[in-house]
mmCIF file of C-alpha atoms in Angstrom:
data_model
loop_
_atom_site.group_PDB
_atom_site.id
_atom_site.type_symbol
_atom_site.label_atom_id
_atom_site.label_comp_id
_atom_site.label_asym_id
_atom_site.label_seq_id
_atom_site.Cartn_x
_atom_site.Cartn_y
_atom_site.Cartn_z
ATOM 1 C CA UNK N 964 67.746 20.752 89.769
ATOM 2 C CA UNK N 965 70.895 22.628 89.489
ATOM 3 C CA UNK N 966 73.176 22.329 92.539
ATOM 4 C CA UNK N 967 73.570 25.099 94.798
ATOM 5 C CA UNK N 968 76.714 24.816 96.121
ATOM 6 C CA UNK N 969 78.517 25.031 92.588
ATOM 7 C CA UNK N 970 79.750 28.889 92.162
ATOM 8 C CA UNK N 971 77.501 30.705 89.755
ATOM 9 C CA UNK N 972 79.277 32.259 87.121
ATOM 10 C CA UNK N 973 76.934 35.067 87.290
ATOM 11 C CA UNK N 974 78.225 35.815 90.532
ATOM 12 C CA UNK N 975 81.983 35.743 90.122
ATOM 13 C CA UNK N 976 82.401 38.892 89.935
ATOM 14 C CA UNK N 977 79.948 40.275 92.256
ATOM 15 C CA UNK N 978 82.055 42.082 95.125
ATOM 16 C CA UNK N 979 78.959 41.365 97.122
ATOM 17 C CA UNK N 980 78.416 37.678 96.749
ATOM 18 C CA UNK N 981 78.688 35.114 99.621
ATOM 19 C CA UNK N 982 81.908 33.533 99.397
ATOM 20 C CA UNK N 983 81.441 29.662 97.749
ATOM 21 C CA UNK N 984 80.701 26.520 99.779
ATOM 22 C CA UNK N 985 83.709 25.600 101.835
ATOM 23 C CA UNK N 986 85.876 28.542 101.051
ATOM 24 C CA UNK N 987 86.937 30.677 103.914
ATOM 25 C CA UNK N 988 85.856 34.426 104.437
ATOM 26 C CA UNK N 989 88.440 36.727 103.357
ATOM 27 C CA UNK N 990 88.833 40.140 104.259
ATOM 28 C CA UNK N 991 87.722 43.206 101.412
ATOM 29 C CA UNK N 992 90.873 44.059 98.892
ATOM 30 C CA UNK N 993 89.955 47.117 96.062
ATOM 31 C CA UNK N 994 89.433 44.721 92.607
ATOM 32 C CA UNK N 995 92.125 45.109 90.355
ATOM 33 C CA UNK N 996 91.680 46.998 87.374
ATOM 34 C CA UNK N 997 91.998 46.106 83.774
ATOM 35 C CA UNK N 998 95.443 46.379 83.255
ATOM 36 C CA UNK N 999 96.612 44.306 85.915
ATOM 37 C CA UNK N 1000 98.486 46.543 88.057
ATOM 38 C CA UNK N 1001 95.638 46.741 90.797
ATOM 39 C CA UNK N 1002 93.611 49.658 89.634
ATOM 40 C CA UNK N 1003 95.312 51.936 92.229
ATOM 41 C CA UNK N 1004 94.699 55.739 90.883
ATOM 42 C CA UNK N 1005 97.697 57.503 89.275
ATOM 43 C CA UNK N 1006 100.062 59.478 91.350
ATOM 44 C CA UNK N 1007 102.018 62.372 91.329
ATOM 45 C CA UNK N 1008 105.785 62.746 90.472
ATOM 46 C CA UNK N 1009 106.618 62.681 93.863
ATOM 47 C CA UNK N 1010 104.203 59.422 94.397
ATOM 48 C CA UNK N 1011 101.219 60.820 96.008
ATOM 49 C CA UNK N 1012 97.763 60.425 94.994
ATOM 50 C CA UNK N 1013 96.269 63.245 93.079
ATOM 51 C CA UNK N 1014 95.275 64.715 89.774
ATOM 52 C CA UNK N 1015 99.180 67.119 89.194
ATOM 53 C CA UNK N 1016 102.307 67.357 90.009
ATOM 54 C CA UNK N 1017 101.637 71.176 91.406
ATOM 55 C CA UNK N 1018 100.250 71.651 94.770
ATOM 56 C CA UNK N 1019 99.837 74.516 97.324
ATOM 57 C CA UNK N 1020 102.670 73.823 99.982
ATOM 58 C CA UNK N 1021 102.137 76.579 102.588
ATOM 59 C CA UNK N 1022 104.965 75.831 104.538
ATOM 60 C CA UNK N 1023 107.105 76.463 101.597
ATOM 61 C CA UNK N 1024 108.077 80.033 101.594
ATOM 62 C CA UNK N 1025 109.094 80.549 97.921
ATOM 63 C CA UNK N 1026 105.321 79.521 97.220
ATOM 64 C CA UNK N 1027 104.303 81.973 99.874
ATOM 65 C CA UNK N 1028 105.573 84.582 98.448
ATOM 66 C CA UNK N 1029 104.894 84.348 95.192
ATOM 67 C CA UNK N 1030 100.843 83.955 96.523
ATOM 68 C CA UNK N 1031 102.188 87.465 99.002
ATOM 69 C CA UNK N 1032 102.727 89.108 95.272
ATOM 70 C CA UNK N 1033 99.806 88.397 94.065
ATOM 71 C CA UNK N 1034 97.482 89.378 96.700
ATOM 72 C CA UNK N 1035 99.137 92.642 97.316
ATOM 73 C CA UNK N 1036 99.781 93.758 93.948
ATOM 74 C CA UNK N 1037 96.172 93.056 93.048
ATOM 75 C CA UNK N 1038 95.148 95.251 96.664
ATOM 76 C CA UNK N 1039 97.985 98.090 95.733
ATOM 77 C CA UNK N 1040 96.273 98.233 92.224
ATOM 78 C CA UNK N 1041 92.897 98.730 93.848
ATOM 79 C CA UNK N 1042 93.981 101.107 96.145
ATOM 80 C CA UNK N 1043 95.435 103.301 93.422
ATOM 81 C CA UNK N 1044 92.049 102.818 91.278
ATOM 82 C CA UNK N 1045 90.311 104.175 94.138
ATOM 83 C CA UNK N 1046 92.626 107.524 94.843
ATOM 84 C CA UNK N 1047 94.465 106.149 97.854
ATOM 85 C CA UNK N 1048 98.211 106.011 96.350
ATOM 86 C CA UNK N 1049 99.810 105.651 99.762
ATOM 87 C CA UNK N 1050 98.298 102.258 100.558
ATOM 88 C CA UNK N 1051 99.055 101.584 96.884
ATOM 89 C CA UNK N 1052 102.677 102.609 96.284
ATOM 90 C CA UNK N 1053 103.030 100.288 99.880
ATOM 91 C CA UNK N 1054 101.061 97.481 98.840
ATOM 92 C CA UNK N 1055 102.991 97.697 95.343
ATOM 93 C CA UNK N 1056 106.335 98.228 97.125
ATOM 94 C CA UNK N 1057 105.778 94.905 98.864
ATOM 95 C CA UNK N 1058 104.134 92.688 96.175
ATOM 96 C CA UNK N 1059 107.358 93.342 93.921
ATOM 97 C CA UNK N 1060 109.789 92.291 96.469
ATOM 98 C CA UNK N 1061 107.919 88.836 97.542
ATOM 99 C CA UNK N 1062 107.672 88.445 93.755
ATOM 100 C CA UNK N 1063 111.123 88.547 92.701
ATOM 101 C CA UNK N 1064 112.119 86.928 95.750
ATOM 102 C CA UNK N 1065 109.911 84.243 95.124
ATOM 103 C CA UNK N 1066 111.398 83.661 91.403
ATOM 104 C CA UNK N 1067 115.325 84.116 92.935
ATOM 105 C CA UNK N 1068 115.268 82.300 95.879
ATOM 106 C CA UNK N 1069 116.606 78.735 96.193
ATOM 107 C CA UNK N 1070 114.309 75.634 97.559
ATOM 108 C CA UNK N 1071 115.127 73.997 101.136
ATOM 109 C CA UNK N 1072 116.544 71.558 99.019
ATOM 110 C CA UNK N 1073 118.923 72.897 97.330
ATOM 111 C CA UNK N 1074 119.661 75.309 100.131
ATOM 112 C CA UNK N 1075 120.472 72.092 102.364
ATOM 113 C CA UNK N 1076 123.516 71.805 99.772
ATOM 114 C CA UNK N 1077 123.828 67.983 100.849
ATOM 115 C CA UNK N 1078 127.019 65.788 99.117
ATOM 116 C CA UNK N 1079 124.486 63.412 98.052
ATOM 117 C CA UNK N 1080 122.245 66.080 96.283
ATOM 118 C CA UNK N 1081 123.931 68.364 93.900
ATOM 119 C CA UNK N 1082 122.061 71.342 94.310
ATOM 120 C CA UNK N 1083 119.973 72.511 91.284
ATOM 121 C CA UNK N 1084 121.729 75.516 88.565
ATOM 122 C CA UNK N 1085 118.859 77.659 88.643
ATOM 123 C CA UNK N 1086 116.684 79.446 91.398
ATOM 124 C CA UNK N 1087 113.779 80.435 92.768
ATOM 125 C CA UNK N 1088 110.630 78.573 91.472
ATOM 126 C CA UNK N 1089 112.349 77.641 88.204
ATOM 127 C CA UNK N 1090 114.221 74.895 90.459
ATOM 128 C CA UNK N 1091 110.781 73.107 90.582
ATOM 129 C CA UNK N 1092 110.182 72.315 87.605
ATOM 130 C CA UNK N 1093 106.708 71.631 86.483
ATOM 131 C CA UNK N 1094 105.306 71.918 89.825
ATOM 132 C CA UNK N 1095 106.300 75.055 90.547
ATOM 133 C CA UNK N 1096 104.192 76.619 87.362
ATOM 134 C CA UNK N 1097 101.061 77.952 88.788
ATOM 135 C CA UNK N 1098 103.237 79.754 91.742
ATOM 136 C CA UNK N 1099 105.149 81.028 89.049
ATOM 137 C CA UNK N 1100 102.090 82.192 87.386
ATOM 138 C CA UNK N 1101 100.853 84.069 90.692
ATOM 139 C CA UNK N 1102 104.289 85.474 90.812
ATOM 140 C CA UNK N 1103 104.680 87.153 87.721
ATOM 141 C CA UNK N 1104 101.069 88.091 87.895
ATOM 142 C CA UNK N 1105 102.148 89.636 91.582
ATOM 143 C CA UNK N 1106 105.195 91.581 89.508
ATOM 144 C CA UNK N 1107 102.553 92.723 86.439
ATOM 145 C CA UNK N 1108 100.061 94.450 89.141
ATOM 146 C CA UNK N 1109 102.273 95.599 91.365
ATOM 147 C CA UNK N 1110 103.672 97.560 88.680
ATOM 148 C CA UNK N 1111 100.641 99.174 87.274
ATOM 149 C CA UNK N 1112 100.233 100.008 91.306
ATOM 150 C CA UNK N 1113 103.311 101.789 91.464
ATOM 151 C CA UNK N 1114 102.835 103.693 88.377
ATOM 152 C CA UNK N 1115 99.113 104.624 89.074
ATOM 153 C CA UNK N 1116 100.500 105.761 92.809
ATOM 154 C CA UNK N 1117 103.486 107.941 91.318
ATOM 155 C CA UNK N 1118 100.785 108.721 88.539
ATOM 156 C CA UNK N 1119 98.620 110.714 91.227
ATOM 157 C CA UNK N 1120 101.776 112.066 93.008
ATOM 158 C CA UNK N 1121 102.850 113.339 89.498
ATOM 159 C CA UNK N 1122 99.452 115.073 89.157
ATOM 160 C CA UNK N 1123 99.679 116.542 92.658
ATOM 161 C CA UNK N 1124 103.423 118.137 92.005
ATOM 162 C CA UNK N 1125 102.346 119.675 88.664
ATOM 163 C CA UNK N 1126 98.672 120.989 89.863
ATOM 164 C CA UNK N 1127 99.782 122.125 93.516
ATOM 165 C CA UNK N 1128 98.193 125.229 93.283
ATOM 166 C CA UNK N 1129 94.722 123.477 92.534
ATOM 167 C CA UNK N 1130 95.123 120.702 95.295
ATOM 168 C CA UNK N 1131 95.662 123.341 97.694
ATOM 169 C CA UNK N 1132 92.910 125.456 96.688
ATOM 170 C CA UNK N 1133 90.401 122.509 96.804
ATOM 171 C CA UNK N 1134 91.775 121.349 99.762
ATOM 172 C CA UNK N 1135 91.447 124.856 101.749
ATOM 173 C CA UNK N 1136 88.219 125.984 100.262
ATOM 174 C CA UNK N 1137 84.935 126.107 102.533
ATOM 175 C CA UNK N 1138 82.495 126.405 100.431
ATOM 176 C CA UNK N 1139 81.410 124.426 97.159
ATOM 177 C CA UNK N 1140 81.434 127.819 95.301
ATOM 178 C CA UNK N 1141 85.025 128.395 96.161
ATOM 179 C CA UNK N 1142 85.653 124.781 95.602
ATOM 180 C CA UNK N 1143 84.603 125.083 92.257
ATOM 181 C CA UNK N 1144 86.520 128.949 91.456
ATOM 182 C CA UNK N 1145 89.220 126.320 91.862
ATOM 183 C CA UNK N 1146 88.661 124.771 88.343
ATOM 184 C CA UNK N 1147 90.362 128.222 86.866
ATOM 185 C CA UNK N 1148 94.269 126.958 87.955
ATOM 186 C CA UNK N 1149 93.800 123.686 86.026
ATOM 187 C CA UNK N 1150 94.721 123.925 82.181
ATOM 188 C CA UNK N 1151 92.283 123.893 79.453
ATOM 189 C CA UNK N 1152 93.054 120.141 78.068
ATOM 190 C CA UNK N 1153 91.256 116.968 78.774
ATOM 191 C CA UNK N 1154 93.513 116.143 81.923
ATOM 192 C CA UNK N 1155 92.050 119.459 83.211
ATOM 193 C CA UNK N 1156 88.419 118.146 82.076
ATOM 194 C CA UNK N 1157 88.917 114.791 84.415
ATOM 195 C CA UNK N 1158 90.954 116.611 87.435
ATOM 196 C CA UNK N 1159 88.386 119.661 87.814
ATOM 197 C CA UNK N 1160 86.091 119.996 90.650
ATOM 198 C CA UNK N 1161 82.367 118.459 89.293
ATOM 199 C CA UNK N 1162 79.133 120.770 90.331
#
């Protein structure tokens, strides 16, 4: 009859065993991994846990921005989709601003301009490094459709200038006939076609 209070080897490395005959209880550690260095999972460049060095900070304000940029260059190029330039020249206005503030601008740190930090040579988001690659993403992303909002806004101004007489006739006419007697002050060409008052 095998004696019981002999460790099993079975059970040596069962987190859940009762602790051997005579040995103390000892408070739960995590089990060290393979390679000896305590299984703890990897960190981040700046030693936190976590999968990347890039995180959303939104108490930094160069990675506010540059999520400012996108969000209202993607709304200004809605806007301007949907015939409301005003809202989308705005909304355009403002998206490139935050974005090329956000790629210009200096970090906190380097701002601080301590003696025992030399403060980075270049700007903006570039000063991050690595981390800073998915602001600076949403950034120039801000810059790309905030410029296709500008252009569709001045697009539709353009239009309005050139075919004033037509504007003003739609605009003042009562009646879907008149509305539609309209269609003779726009020229014969395919930008005529899409501008012209449907029946």
């Amino acid at each position: 009859m095998p004696d019981r209070r002999q460790p099993d080897s079975s059970t040596d490395d069962n987190p859940f065993a009762a602790p051997p005959e005579g040995r103390p209880d000892q408070p739960w550690q995590p089990r060290s991994g393979g390679d000896g260095e305590g299984g703890d999972r990897p960190k981040d460049s700046d030693g936190g846990p976590g999968t990347g060095p890039a995180r959303w900070d939104p108490t930094d304000p160069i990675q506010r921005r540059a999520r400012y940029a996108l969000l209202a260059g993607m709304w200004g190029f809605f806007f301007g989709i949907f015939g409301i330039p005003s809202v989308g020249l705005l909304l355009g206005a403002l998206a490139l601003y935050w974005g090329i503030s956000s790629l210009r601008a200096k970090p906190a740190s380097a701002a601080a301009g301590t003696g025992t930090t030399p403060a980075p040579a270049q700007g903006g988001l570039a000063a991050l490094g690595a981390a800073a690659r998915p602001q600076r993403t949403a950034a120039v992303s801000g810059l790309v459709t905030a410029s296709l909002a500008i252009l569709l806004a001045m697009t539709s101004y353009g239009l309005q200038l050139a075919y004033k007489d037509f504007y003003v006739c739609r605009e003042d006419a009562l009646t879907k006939t008149a509305e539609l007697q309209c269609n003779t002050l726009l020229p014969d060409n395919p930008l005529g076609e899409v501008l012209k008052v449907q029946r």
